[in-house]
């Protein structure tokens, strides 16, 4: 499905400092509806911080973020209302260990969207079925493999019917044989037209599924373009060096 | 009288024990009432203080830390005596029961706050972030995600501390609360025989062994698979 013209996420001049260290040095980025934007770059380049600023898990130092027409950084904006419309998937899954898979998915449905138990339960089961875990609704995170846990985390984000989903290294904590199941779910999401921003090192997935690849280094977007260009014919020396390095390994 | 007979007569005089059993039983009821009040109000106040501390308001946190350090450092008996004998000078004359209850509850709340707070800090930051990213507010995240995990982690130290401080109800005997120890001591001075103290000790065992066992059951019940 081709990306729409309307930007869902519009970032201008985004800066973030931790103490005296500036991790984001003025990021401009538009993500259009149904677009899959892939972010690559060496560790410490600011990729994760960029994602975490989008829903204000990190408070940006300067700049502006418009999400679905809402000024995310305005003090008058109800940040909780914005957050429930931006899904987020974490490297370490962050499932609630004291709740079942269904319980994890239902919590925000019940307490944020104020849905009744039966309705929330039905939505949770549908979301778990969507990630191939219909039979694990009653399992606790400790009883699931890493790949299954991450898919529950994706279901937890999807159940709220987000406008976009941010993936922060979703497969980095997984054993190699479990990566495939998570990427499969992400591929299906993309085919269903979900707007996604993905920070990851899964270059094969990026090549196959991304509309656009951003290369970040030292808090800046160094280069961006279609995957064929970034991976095949990078224009910038820093991009070339990074791509060569990961291809060699 | 052989030594053995004298020992039995001193500590296990059945006739004396039978005579003072009703008094000790009354003391038992008072101890149970006092213990329940201390546990419920002490743990509730400790939890409330820990929750307030998560709001990270600098002035409030400084006051909480001061309160906690003060009442963890003071011996409970000193607090009881201060309240009971010092209170009237300040225009407030609590009964021995109220003085003991409030003092022990305050001391328990200080320890409980530290334990709950340590539990809250031990919950990984990712749990907060996951919950907040789905739109839950700070207090909702605390209530539904963080505290259930924090409380589970803190059950063992919390039960230990709760039992230790609840046993301090015996200190009420100093300020004329007719709980188990005080009833037993009164009985000793009337009968000129220490057997009621044995009875009192037995009453403490009857009360606290089930509590210790309950604590262990709660620990296993609240453990979950990781």
Tab-separated table of C-alpha atoms in Angstrom:
chain	number	residue	atom	x	y	z
A	1	UNK	CA	0.000	0.000	0.000
A	2	UNK	CA	1.465	3.348	-0.972
A	3	UNK	CA	2.060	5.910	1.773
A	4	UNK	CA	-0.431	8.756	1.919
A	5	UNK	CA	0.592	12.362	1.474
A	6	UNK	CA	-0.522	13.563	4.898
A	7	UNK	CA	2.263	13.584	7.513
A	8	UNK	CA	1.172	11.791	10.683
A	9	UNK	CA	4.299	12.805	12.505
A	10	UNK	CA	6.089	16.054	11.843
A	11	UNK	CA	9.279	16.846	13.730
A	12	UNK	CA	11.136	20.148	13.391
A	13	UNK	CA	14.433	21.217	14.935
A	14	UNK	CA	14.247	18.571	17.667
A	15	UNK	CA	17.029	18.850	20.218
A	16	UNK	CA	17.688	16.828	23.340
A	17	UNK	CA	20.532	17.166	25.815
A	18	UNK	CA	21.379	14.975	28.761
A	19	UNK	CA	23.355	17.332	30.968
A	20	UNK	CA	26.026	18.848	28.766
A	21	UNK	CA	25.810	16.080	26.140
A	22	UNK	CA	23.609	16.908	23.153
A	23	UNK	CA	22.172	13.626	21.828
A	24	UNK	CA	19.823	15.120	19.238
A	25	UNK	CA	21.143	18.111	17.316
A	26	UNK	CA	18.158	19.443	15.412
A	27	UNK	CA	16.178	16.622	13.807
A	28	UNK	CA	13.649	17.325	11.023
A	29	UNK	CA	11.459	14.406	10.037
A	30	UNK	CA	8.068	13.855	8.417
A	31	UNK	CA	6.402	10.457	8.569
A	32	UNK	CA	3.398	10.080	6.289
A	33	UNK	CA	0.365	7.884	6.923
A	34	UNK	CA	0.999	4.182	6.158
A	35	UNK	CA	4.716	4.825	5.763
A	36	UNK	CA	7.362	2.545	7.304
A	37	UNK	CA	10.405	4.599	8.220
A	38	UNK	CA	13.460	2.653	9.285
A	39	UNK	CA	16.144	4.262	11.442
A	40	UNK	CA	19.665	2.861	11.503
A	41	UNK	CA	22.912	4.110	12.956
A	42	UNK	CA	25.665	3.261	15.421
A	43	UNK	CA	24.834	2.940	19.106
A	44	UNK	CA	24.722	6.314	20.797
A	45	UNK	CA	23.625	8.024	17.589
A	46	UNK	CA	20.342	9.146	19.192
A	47	UNK	CA	17.928	6.747	17.427
A	48	UNK	CA	16.180	5.552	20.559
A	49	UNK	CA	16.102	9.035	22.051
A	50	UNK	CA	14.413	10.286	18.870
A	51	UNK	CA	11.645	7.683	19.266
A	52	UNK	CA	11.292	8.328	22.983
A	53	UNK	CA	10.900	12.057	22.412
A	54	UNK	CA	7.923	11.419	20.097
A	55	UNK	CA	5.704	10.364	23.025
A	56	UNK	CA	7.666	12.358	25.577
A	57	UNK	CA	9.151	9.442	27.479
A	58	UNK	CA	12.093	11.814	27.125
A	59	UNK	CA	11.401	15.521	27.398
A	60	UNK	CA	12.954	17.289	24.391
A	61	UNK	CA	15.114	20.331	25.052
A	62	UNK	CA	13.936	22.241	21.996
A	63	UNK	CA	11.984	21.895	18.757
A	64	UNK	CA	8.449	20.931	17.818
A	65	UNK	CA	6.587	17.670	17.293
A	66	UNK	CA	3.188	17.492	15.628
A	67	UNK	CA	1.421	14.168	15.868
A	68	UNK	CA	-1.829	13.779	13.957
A	69	UNK	CA	-2.180	17.558	14.083
A	70	UNK	CA	-1.600	17.774	17.856
A	71	UNK	CA	1.270	19.815	19.298
A	72	UNK	CA	2.877	17.086	21.413
A	73	UNK	CA	5.201	19.405	23.315
A	74	UNK	CA	2.617	22.033	24.268
A	75	UNK	CA	2.038	22.174	28.029
A	76	UNK	CA	-1.689	22.375	27.283
A	77	UNK	CA	-1.673	19.015	25.496
A	78	UNK	CA	-2.969	16.025	27.480
A	79	UNK	CA	0.071	13.813	26.960
A	80	UNK	CA	-1.775	10.674	28.077
A	81	UNK	CA	-4.336	11.219	25.304
A	82	UNK	CA	-1.488	11.494	22.773
A	83	UNK	CA	0.364	8.480	24.117
A	84	UNK	CA	-2.554	6.104	23.789
A	85	UNK	CA	-2.648	6.889	20.064
A	86	UNK	CA	1.089	6.246	19.588
A	87	UNK	CA	1.925	2.598	20.155
A	88	UNK	CA	5.383	1.805	21.483
A	89	UNK	CA	7.268	-1.481	21.453
A	90	UNK	CA	10.413	-1.778	23.587
A	91	UNK	CA	13.624	-3.721	23.224
A	92	UNK	CA	13.068	-5.475	26.562
A	93	UNK	CA	9.312	-6.083	25.987
A	94	UNK	CA	8.387	-4.609	29.394
A	95	UNK	CA	5.396	-6.867	29.901
A	96	UNK	CA	3.766	-6.677	33.338
A	97	UNK	CA	4.972	-9.908	35.007
A	98	UNK	CA	2.023	-10.117	37.422
A	99	UNK	CA	-0.581	-10.173	34.659
A	100	UNK	CA	-1.447	-12.744	32.003
A	101	UNK	CA	-0.927	-11.963	28.315
A	102	UNK	CA	-4.593	-10.960	28.086
A	103	UNK	CA	-4.257	-8.917	31.279
A	104	UNK	CA	-1.302	-7.029	29.811
A	105	UNK	CA	-3.329	-6.132	26.716
A	106	UNK	CA	-6.490	-5.302	28.682
A	107	UNK	CA	-4.999	-2.919	31.257
A	108	UNK	CA	-5.029	0.252	29.151
A	109	UNK	CA	-8.296	-0.772	27.459
A	110	UNK	CA	-9.930	-0.909	30.881
A	111	UNK	CA	-8.198	1.980	32.667
A	112	UNK	CA	-7.494	4.430	29.841
A	113	UNK	CA	-10.272	3.755	27.345
A	114	UNK	CA	-12.633	2.756	30.225
A	115	UNK	CA	-14.003	-0.248	28.392
A	116	UNK	CA	-16.005	-2.893	30.250
A	117	UNK	CA	-14.428	-6.203	31.160
A	118	UNK	CA	-16.181	-8.256	28.473
A	119	UNK	CA	-15.437	-5.784	25.686
A	120	UNK	CA	-11.793	-5.345	26.748
A	121	UNK	CA	-11.409	-9.106	26.944
A	122	UNK	CA	-12.788	-9.546	23.414
A	123	UNK	CA	-10.476	-6.849	22.018
A	124	UNK	CA	-7.479	-8.344	23.853
A	125	UNK	CA	-8.180	-11.800	22.472
A	126	UNK	CA	-8.534	-10.407	18.942
A	127	UNK	CA	-5.228	-8.509	19.321
A	128	UNK	CA	-3.470	-11.642	20.592
A	129	UNK	CA	-4.928	-13.654	17.693
A	130	UNK	CA	-3.553	-11.029	15.314
A	131	UNK	CA	-0.006	-11.714	16.559
A	132	UNK	CA	-0.579	-15.492	16.474
A	133	UNK	CA	-0.968	-15.992	20.222
A	134	UNK	CA	-4.682	-16.701	20.616
A	135	UNK	CA	-3.857	-19.777	22.690
A	136	UNK	CA	-1.555	-17.883	25.097
A	137	UNK	CA	-4.113	-15.418	26.497
A	138	UNK	CA	-3.952	-17.015	29.939
A	139	UNK	CA	-0.153	-17.395	30.094
A	140	UNK	CA	2.067	-15.226	32.258
A	141	UNK	CA	5.074	-13.492	30.636
A	142	UNK	CA	7.429	-15.813	32.543
A	143	UNK	CA	5.865	-18.779	30.760
A	144	UNK	CA	6.418	-17.311	27.275
A	145	UNK	CA	9.501	-17.248	25.034
A	146	UNK	CA	11.108	-13.902	24.208
A	147	UNK	CA	9.525	-13.868	20.775
A	148	UNK	CA	6.098	-14.574	22.234
A	149	UNK	CA	6.582	-11.870	24.878
A	150	UNK	CA	7.463	-9.317	22.235
A	151	UNK	CA	4.388	-10.269	20.215
A	152	UNK	CA	2.219	-9.812	23.307
A	153	UNK	CA	3.826	-6.372	23.698
A	154	UNK	CA	2.905	-5.597	20.076
A	155	UNK	CA	-0.652	-6.787	20.738
A	156	UNK	CA	-0.757	-4.503	23.799
A	157	UNK	CA	0.140	-1.546	21.574
A	158	UNK	CA	-2.223	-2.540	18.738
A	159	UNK	CA	-5.249	-3.081	20.974
A	160	UNK	CA	-5.491	0.683	21.514
A	161	UNK	CA	-5.832	1.160	17.726
A	162	UNK	CA	-2.891	3.543	17.510
A	163	UNK	CA	-2.371	5.973	14.636
A	164	UNK	CA	1.296	4.932	14.482
A	165	UNK	CA	3.581	2.459	16.246
A	166	UNK	CA	7.176	3.150	17.326
A	167	UNK	CA	9.488	0.130	17.524
A	168	UNK	CA	12.627	0.584	19.628
A	169	UNK	CA	14.974	-2.266	18.636
A	170	UNK	CA	12.160	-4.821	18.875
A	171	UNK	CA	14.330	-7.851	18.058
A	172	UNK	CA	17.641	-6.908	19.694
A	173	UNK	CA	16.970	-8.858	22.893
A	174	UNK	CA	15.812	-11.996	21.099
A	175	UNK	CA	17.611	-15.239	20.335
A	176	UNK	CA	18.207	-15.443	16.563
A	177	UNK	CA	15.664	-18.225	16.016
A	178	UNK	CA	12.908	-16.117	17.608
A	179	UNK	CA	13.463	-12.986	15.529
A	180	UNK	CA	11.516	-14.302	12.543
A	181	UNK	CA	8.162	-14.546	14.334
A	182	UNK	CA	8.351	-10.905	15.453
A	183	UNK	CA	9.415	-9.655	12.018
A	184	UNK	CA	6.541	-11.644	10.499
A	185	UNK	CA	4.055	-9.780	12.699
A	186	UNK	CA	5.661	-6.455	11.755
A	187	UNK	CA	5.468	-7.385	8.069
A	188	UNK	CA	1.745	-8.144	8.428
A	189	UNK	CA	1.232	-4.849	10.227
A	190	UNK	CA	2.916	-3.024	7.397
A	191	UNK	CA	0.736	-4.790	4.830
A	192	UNK	CA	-2.316	-3.716	6.839
A	193	UNK	CA	-1.160	-0.113	6.339
A	194	UNK	CA	0.085	0.742	9.835
A	195	UNK	CA	2.325	3.797	10.099
A	196	UNK	CA	5.561	2.625	11.684
A	197	UNK	CA	8.891	4.060	12.771
A	198	UNK	CA	11.377	1.265	13.417
A	199	UNK	CA	14.777	1.546	15.069
A	200	UNK	CA	16.508	-1.758	14.376
A	201	UNK	CA	19.539	-3.555	13.061
A	202	UNK	CA	17.486	-6.005	10.949
A	203	UNK	CA	18.808	-4.831	7.605
A	204	UNK	CA	17.145	-7.659	5.659
A	205	UNK	CA	13.779	-6.534	6.980
A	206	UNK	CA	14.599	-2.911	6.173
A	207	UNK	CA	15.516	-3.782	2.590
A	208	UNK	CA	12.287	-5.720	2.103
A	209	UNK	CA	9.755	-3.649	3.990
A	210	UNK	CA	10.930	-0.063	4.541
A	211	UNK	CA	9.682	2.853	2.451
A	212	UNK	CA	12.526	4.994	3.661
A	213	UNK	CA	15.709	4.468	5.620
A	214	UNK	CA	17.284	7.158	7.811
A	215	UNK	CA	20.917	6.905	8.797
A	216	UNK	CA	21.650	8.710	12.054
A	217	UNK	CA	25.055	9.482	13.507
A	218	UNK	CA	26.038	11.719	16.416
A	219	UNK	CA	22.549	13.140	16.883
A	220	UNK	CA	21.904	14.052	13.263
A	221	UNK	CA	20.162	12.506	10.292
A	222	UNK	CA	23.139	12.091	7.975
A	223	UNK	CA	21.326	10.629	5.020
A	224	UNK	CA	17.911	9.333	4.067
A	225	UNK	CA	16.387	7.592	1.077
A	226	UNK	CA	14.795	4.413	-0.215
A	227	UNK	CA	16.459	1.235	1.094
A	228	UNK	CA	18.009	0.443	-2.289
A	229	UNK	CA	19.863	3.741	-2.226
A	230	UNK	CA	20.994	3.672	1.408
A	231	UNK	CA	22.159	0.069	1.285
A	232	UNK	CA	23.256	-0.060	-2.373
A	233	UNK	CA	24.661	3.374	-3.123
A	234	UNK	CA	25.068	5.456	0.029
A	235	UNK	CA	26.131	9.006	-0.814
A	236	UNK	CA	27.703	9.942	2.482
A	237	UNK	CA	31.041	8.541	3.644
A	238	UNK	CA	29.757	7.955	7.200
A	239	UNK	CA	26.787	5.977	5.867
A	240	UNK	CA	29.048	3.941	3.618
A	241	UNK	CA	31.389	3.114	6.497
A	242	UNK	CA	28.484	2.027	8.721
A	243	UNK	CA	26.829	-0.115	6.022
A	244	UNK	CA	30.122	-1.773	5.142
A	245	UNK	CA	30.720	-2.559	8.773
A	246	UNK	CA	27.395	-4.280	9.339
A	247	UNK	CA	27.484	-6.111	6.006
A	248	UNK	CA	30.901	-7.526	6.861
A	249	UNK	CA	29.583	-9.042	10.093
B	1	UNK	CA	9.993	-30.529	97.849
B	2	UNK	CA	12.491	-31.665	95.255
B	3	UNK	CA	14.048	-29.170	92.853
B	4	UNK	CA	11.905	-30.524	90.049
B	5	UNK	CA	8.714	-30.093	92.072
B	6	UNK	CA	9.751	-26.572	92.973
B	7	UNK	CA	10.367	-25.787	89.303
B	8	UNK	CA	6.920	-27.094	88.363
B	9	UNK	CA	5.287	-25.204	91.201
B	10	UNK	CA	7.029	-21.983	90.156
B	11	UNK	CA	6.303	-21.977	86.442
B	12	UNK	CA	3.511	-24.488	85.899
B	13	UNK	CA	1.273	-24.187	88.943
B	14	UNK	CA	-1.968	-25.493	87.437
B	15	UNK	CA	-4.162	-24.135	90.220
B	16	UNK	CA	-2.758	-20.587	89.839
B	17	UNK	CA	-2.919	-20.773	86.061
B	18	UNK	CA	-6.547	-21.842	86.124
B	19	UNK	CA	-7.395	-19.011	88.482
B	20	UNK	CA	-5.871	-16.301	86.310
B	21	UNK	CA	-6.720	-17.734	82.887
B	22	UNK	CA	-9.761	-15.420	82.475
B	23	UNK	CA	-7.580	-12.348	83.212
B	24	UNK	CA	-4.952	-13.444	80.708
B	25	UNK	CA	-7.714	-14.125	78.178
B	26	UNK	CA	-8.948	-10.559	78.616
B	27	UNK	CA	-5.372	-9.357	78.090
B	28	UNK	CA	-5.188	-11.536	74.992
B	29	UNK	CA	-8.209	-9.758	73.486
B	30	UNK	CA	-6.643	-6.352	74.208
B	31	UNK	CA	-3.354	-7.430	72.598
B	32	UNK	CA	-5.194	-8.680	69.500
B	33	UNK	CA	-7.128	-5.409	69.187
B	34	UNK	CA	-3.962	-3.374	69.634
B	35	UNK	CA	-2.008	-5.520	67.183
B	36	UNK	CA	-4.672	-5.289	64.474
B	37	UNK	CA	-4.913	-1.510	64.854
B	38	UNK	CA	-1.125	-1.116	64.716
B	39	UNK	CA	-0.703	-3.347	61.656
B	40	UNK	CA	-3.551	-1.839	59.642
B	41	UNK	CA	-2.851	1.815	60.395
B	42	UNK	CA	0.959	1.442	60.361
B	43	UNK	CA	1.092	-0.318	56.988
B	44	UNK	CA	-1.521	2.013	55.473
B	45	UNK	CA	0.358	5.120	56.610
B	46	UNK	CA	3.682	3.648	55.408
B	47	UNK	CA	2.208	2.911	51.987
B	48	UNK	CA	0.676	6.369	51.767
B	49	UNK	CA	4.038	7.994	52.590
B	50	UNK	CA	5.819	5.862	49.967
B	51	UNK	CA	3.233	6.858	47.354
B	52	UNK	CA	3.583	10.547	48.241
B	53	UNK	CA	7.353	10.123	47.929
B	54	UNK	CA	7.001	8.942	44.303
B	55	UNK	CA	5.566	12.364	43.422
B	56	UNK	CA	9.101	13.640	44.105
B	57	UNK	CA	8.119	16.975	45.601
B	58	UNK	CA	11.379	18.058	47.194
B	59	UNK	CA	9.993	19.580	50.409
B	60	UNK	CA	7.609	16.683	51.044
B	61	UNK	CA	10.326	14.116	50.432
B	62	UNK	CA	12.686	15.841	52.853
B	63	UNK	CA	9.952	15.778	55.508
B	64	UNK	CA	9.205	12.108	54.850
B	65	UNK	CA	12.883	11.162	55.106
B	66	UNK	CA	13.157	13.134	58.367
B	67	UNK	CA	10.061	11.403	59.794
B	68	UNK	CA	11.260	7.972	58.700
B	69	UNK	CA	14.770	8.396	60.084
B	70	UNK	CA	13.466	9.817	63.354
B	71	UNK	CA	11.057	6.969	64.094
B	72	UNK	CA	13.412	4.262	62.925
B	73	UNK	CA	16.063	5.595	65.302
B	74	UNK	CA	13.876	6.049	68.392
B	75	UNK	CA	13.195	2.976	70.549
B	76	UNK	CA	9.417	2.311	70.456
B	77	UNK	CA	9.257	2.405	74.264
B	78	UNK	CA	10.666	5.930	74.252
B	79	UNK	CA	7.958	7.031	71.822
B	80	UNK	CA	5.225	5.421	73.919
B	81	UNK	CA	6.459	6.999	77.142
B	82	UNK	CA	6.894	10.399	75.466
B	83	UNK	CA	3.340	10.340	74.121
B	84	UNK	CA	1.773	9.011	77.314
B	85	UNK	CA	3.608	11.119	79.866
B	86	UNK	CA	4.508	14.077	77.658
B	87	UNK	CA	1.079	14.356	75.994
B	88	UNK	CA	-0.754	15.773	79.025
B	89	UNK	CA	1.821	18.581	79.289
B	90	UNK	CA	0.850	19.546	75.744
B	91	UNK	CA	-2.852	19.468	76.623
B	92	UNK	CA	-3.565	16.008	75.211
B	93	UNK	CA	-4.067	13.040	77.513
B	94	UNK	CA	-4.265	9.834	75.497
B	95	UNK	CA	-5.141	6.586	77.240
B	96	UNK	CA	-2.362	4.028	77.523
B	97	UNK	CA	-4.082	2.052	74.775
B	98	UNK	CA	-4.216	5.008	72.378
B	99	UNK	CA	-0.640	6.063	73.229
B	100	UNK	CA	0.684	2.560	72.533
B	101	UNK	CA	-1.358	2.161	69.375
B	102	UNK	CA	-0.307	5.507	67.865
B	103	UNK	CA	3.346	5.131	68.844
B	104	UNK	CA	3.727	1.635	67.411
B	105	UNK	CA	1.733	2.560	64.294
B	106	UNK	CA	4.021	5.522	63.660
B	107	UNK	CA	7.153	3.403	64.171
B	108	UNK	CA	5.782	0.661	61.887
B	109	UNK	CA	4.826	3.244	59.247
B	110	UNK	CA	8.403	4.565	59.218
B	111	UNK	CA	9.862	1.122	58.569
B	112	UNK	CA	7.075	0.195	56.148
B	113	UNK	CA	7.630	3.383	54.139
B	114	UNK	CA	11.297	2.529	53.647
B	115	UNK	CA	10.450	-1.045	52.640
B	116	UNK	CA	7.677	0.000	50.216
B	117	UNK	CA	9.921	2.710	48.771
B	118	UNK	CA	12.747	0.221	48.188
B	119	UNK	CA	10.226	-2.076	46.477
B	120	UNK	CA	8.956	0.744	44.242
B	121	UNK	CA	12.533	1.619	43.233
B	122	UNK	CA	13.258	-2.044	42.484
B	123	UNK	CA	10.538	-2.194	39.810
B	124	UNK	CA	12.351	-1.659	36.475
B	125	UNK	CA	11.924	1.721	34.788
B	126	UNK	CA	10.670	-0.092	31.676
B	127	UNK	CA	7.503	-1.018	33.570
B	128	UNK	CA	6.698	2.664	34.129
B	129	UNK	CA	7.541	3.469	30.523
B	130	UNK	CA	5.423	0.664	29.077
B	131	UNK	CA	2.421	1.689	31.155
B	132	UNK	CA	2.828	5.418	30.509
B	133	UNK	CA	3.258	4.754	26.758
B	134	UNK	CA	-0.251	3.267	26.684
B	135	UNK	CA	-1.694	6.431	28.205
B	136	UNK	CA	-1.926	5.430	31.871
B	137	UNK	CA	-1.362	8.318	34.293
B	138	UNK	CA	1.330	8.285	36.977
B	139	UNK	CA	-1.002	7.205	39.776
B	140	UNK	CA	-2.697	4.577	37.585
B	141	UNK	CA	0.740	3.199	36.684
B	142	UNK	CA	1.673	3.132	40.352
B	143	UNK	CA	-1.560	1.421	41.377
B	144	UNK	CA	-1.928	-1.163	38.623
B	145	UNK	CA	1.635	-1.884	37.527
B	146	UNK	CA	4.276	-0.798	40.024
B	147	UNK	CA	2.763	-1.353	43.486
B	148	UNK	CA	1.501	-4.890	42.803
B	149	UNK	CA	5.077	-5.834	41.903
B	150	UNK	CA	6.688	-3.750	44.662
B	151	UNK	CA	4.407	-5.192	47.346
B	152	UNK	CA	5.141	-8.746	46.250
B	153	UNK	CA	8.868	-8.128	46.484
B	154	UNK	CA	8.544	-6.571	49.915
B	155	UNK	CA	6.349	-9.195	51.579
B	156	UNK	CA	9.231	-10.995	53.377
B	157	UNK	CA	10.882	-7.901	54.969
B	158	UNK	CA	7.460	-6.404	55.607
B	159	UNK	CA	6.120	-9.432	57.498
B	160	UNK	CA	9.313	-9.611	59.578
B	161	UNK	CA	9.151	-5.973	60.522
B	162	UNK	CA	5.412	-6.068	61.142
B	163	UNK	CA	5.754	-9.027	63.507
B	164	UNK	CA	8.679	-7.421	65.342
B	165	UNK	CA	6.801	-4.182	65.934
B	166	UNK	CA	3.481	-5.829	66.726
B	167	UNK	CA	5.187	-7.784	69.498
B	168	UNK	CA	5.961	-4.338	70.907
B	169	UNK	CA	2.343	-4.242	72.126
B	170	UNK	CA	3.867	-5.776	75.282
B	171	UNK	CA	5.418	-2.347	75.888
B	172	UNK	CA	1.883	-1.143	76.618
B	173	UNK	CA	2.295	-2.783	80.040
B	174	UNK	CA	4.480	0.197	80.972
B	175	UNK	CA	1.642	2.676	80.422
B	176	UNK	CA	-1.100	0.644	82.110
B	177	UNK	CA	-2.613	-1.091	79.117
B	178	UNK	CA	-4.049	-4.346	80.434
B	179	UNK	CA	-2.738	-6.479	77.589
B	180	UNK	CA	-1.246	-9.965	77.989
B	181	UNK	CA	1.997	-9.067	79.759
B	182	UNK	CA	0.416	-6.536	82.071
B	183	UNK	CA	-2.398	-8.954	83.028
B	184	UNK	CA	0.179	-11.652	83.705
B	185	UNK	CA	2.312	-9.345	85.854
B	186	UNK	CA	-0.732	-8.267	87.869
B	187	UNK	CA	-1.636	-11.913	88.385
B	188	UNK	CA	1.915	-12.653	89.564
B	189	UNK	CA	1.791	-9.903	92.178
B	190	UNK	CA	-1.538	-11.184	93.498
B	191	UNK	CA	-0.637	-14.882	93.554
B	192	UNK	CA	3.049	-14.580	94.500
B	193	UNK	CA	3.659	-17.197	91.812
B	194	UNK	CA	5.208	-16.633	88.324
B	195	UNK	CA	3.042	-19.234	86.593
B	196	UNK	CA	0.754	-16.585	84.997
B	197	UNK	CA	3.842	-15.373	83.072
B	198	UNK	CA	4.162	-18.834	81.547
B	199	UNK	CA	0.539	-18.556	80.576
B	200	UNK	CA	1.238	-15.120	79.101
B	201	UNK	CA	4.147	-16.482	77.070
B	202	UNK	CA	1.873	-19.244	75.784
B	203	UNK	CA	-0.715	-16.615	74.823
B	204	UNK	CA	1.908	-14.781	72.725
B	205	UNK	CA	2.785	-18.018	70.958
B	206	UNK	CA	-0.888	-18.742	70.262
B	207	UNK	CA	-1.205	-15.264	68.773
B	208	UNK	CA	2.028	-14.936	66.804
B	209	UNK	CA	2.819	-18.423	65.505
B	210	UNK	CA	-0.236	-18.288	63.192
B	211	UNK	CA	0.842	-14.785	62.120
B	212	UNK	CA	4.341	-16.054	61.257
B	213	UNK	CA	2.788	-18.938	59.328
B	214	UNK	CA	0.377	-16.585	57.564
B	215	UNK	CA	3.374	-14.458	56.542
B	216	UNK	CA	5.067	-17.464	54.991
B	217	UNK	CA	1.855	-18.422	53.176
B	218	UNK	CA	1.482	-14.884	51.816
B	219	UNK	CA	5.083	-15.008	50.544
B	220	UNK	CA	4.446	-18.177	48.525
B	221	UNK	CA	0.971	-17.095	47.452
B	222	UNK	CA	2.237	-13.801	46.033
B	223	UNK	CA	5.283	-15.193	44.256
B	224	UNK	CA	4.768	-15.408	40.508
B	225	UNK	CA	6.558	-17.078	37.673
B	226	UNK	CA	9.258	-14.948	36.103
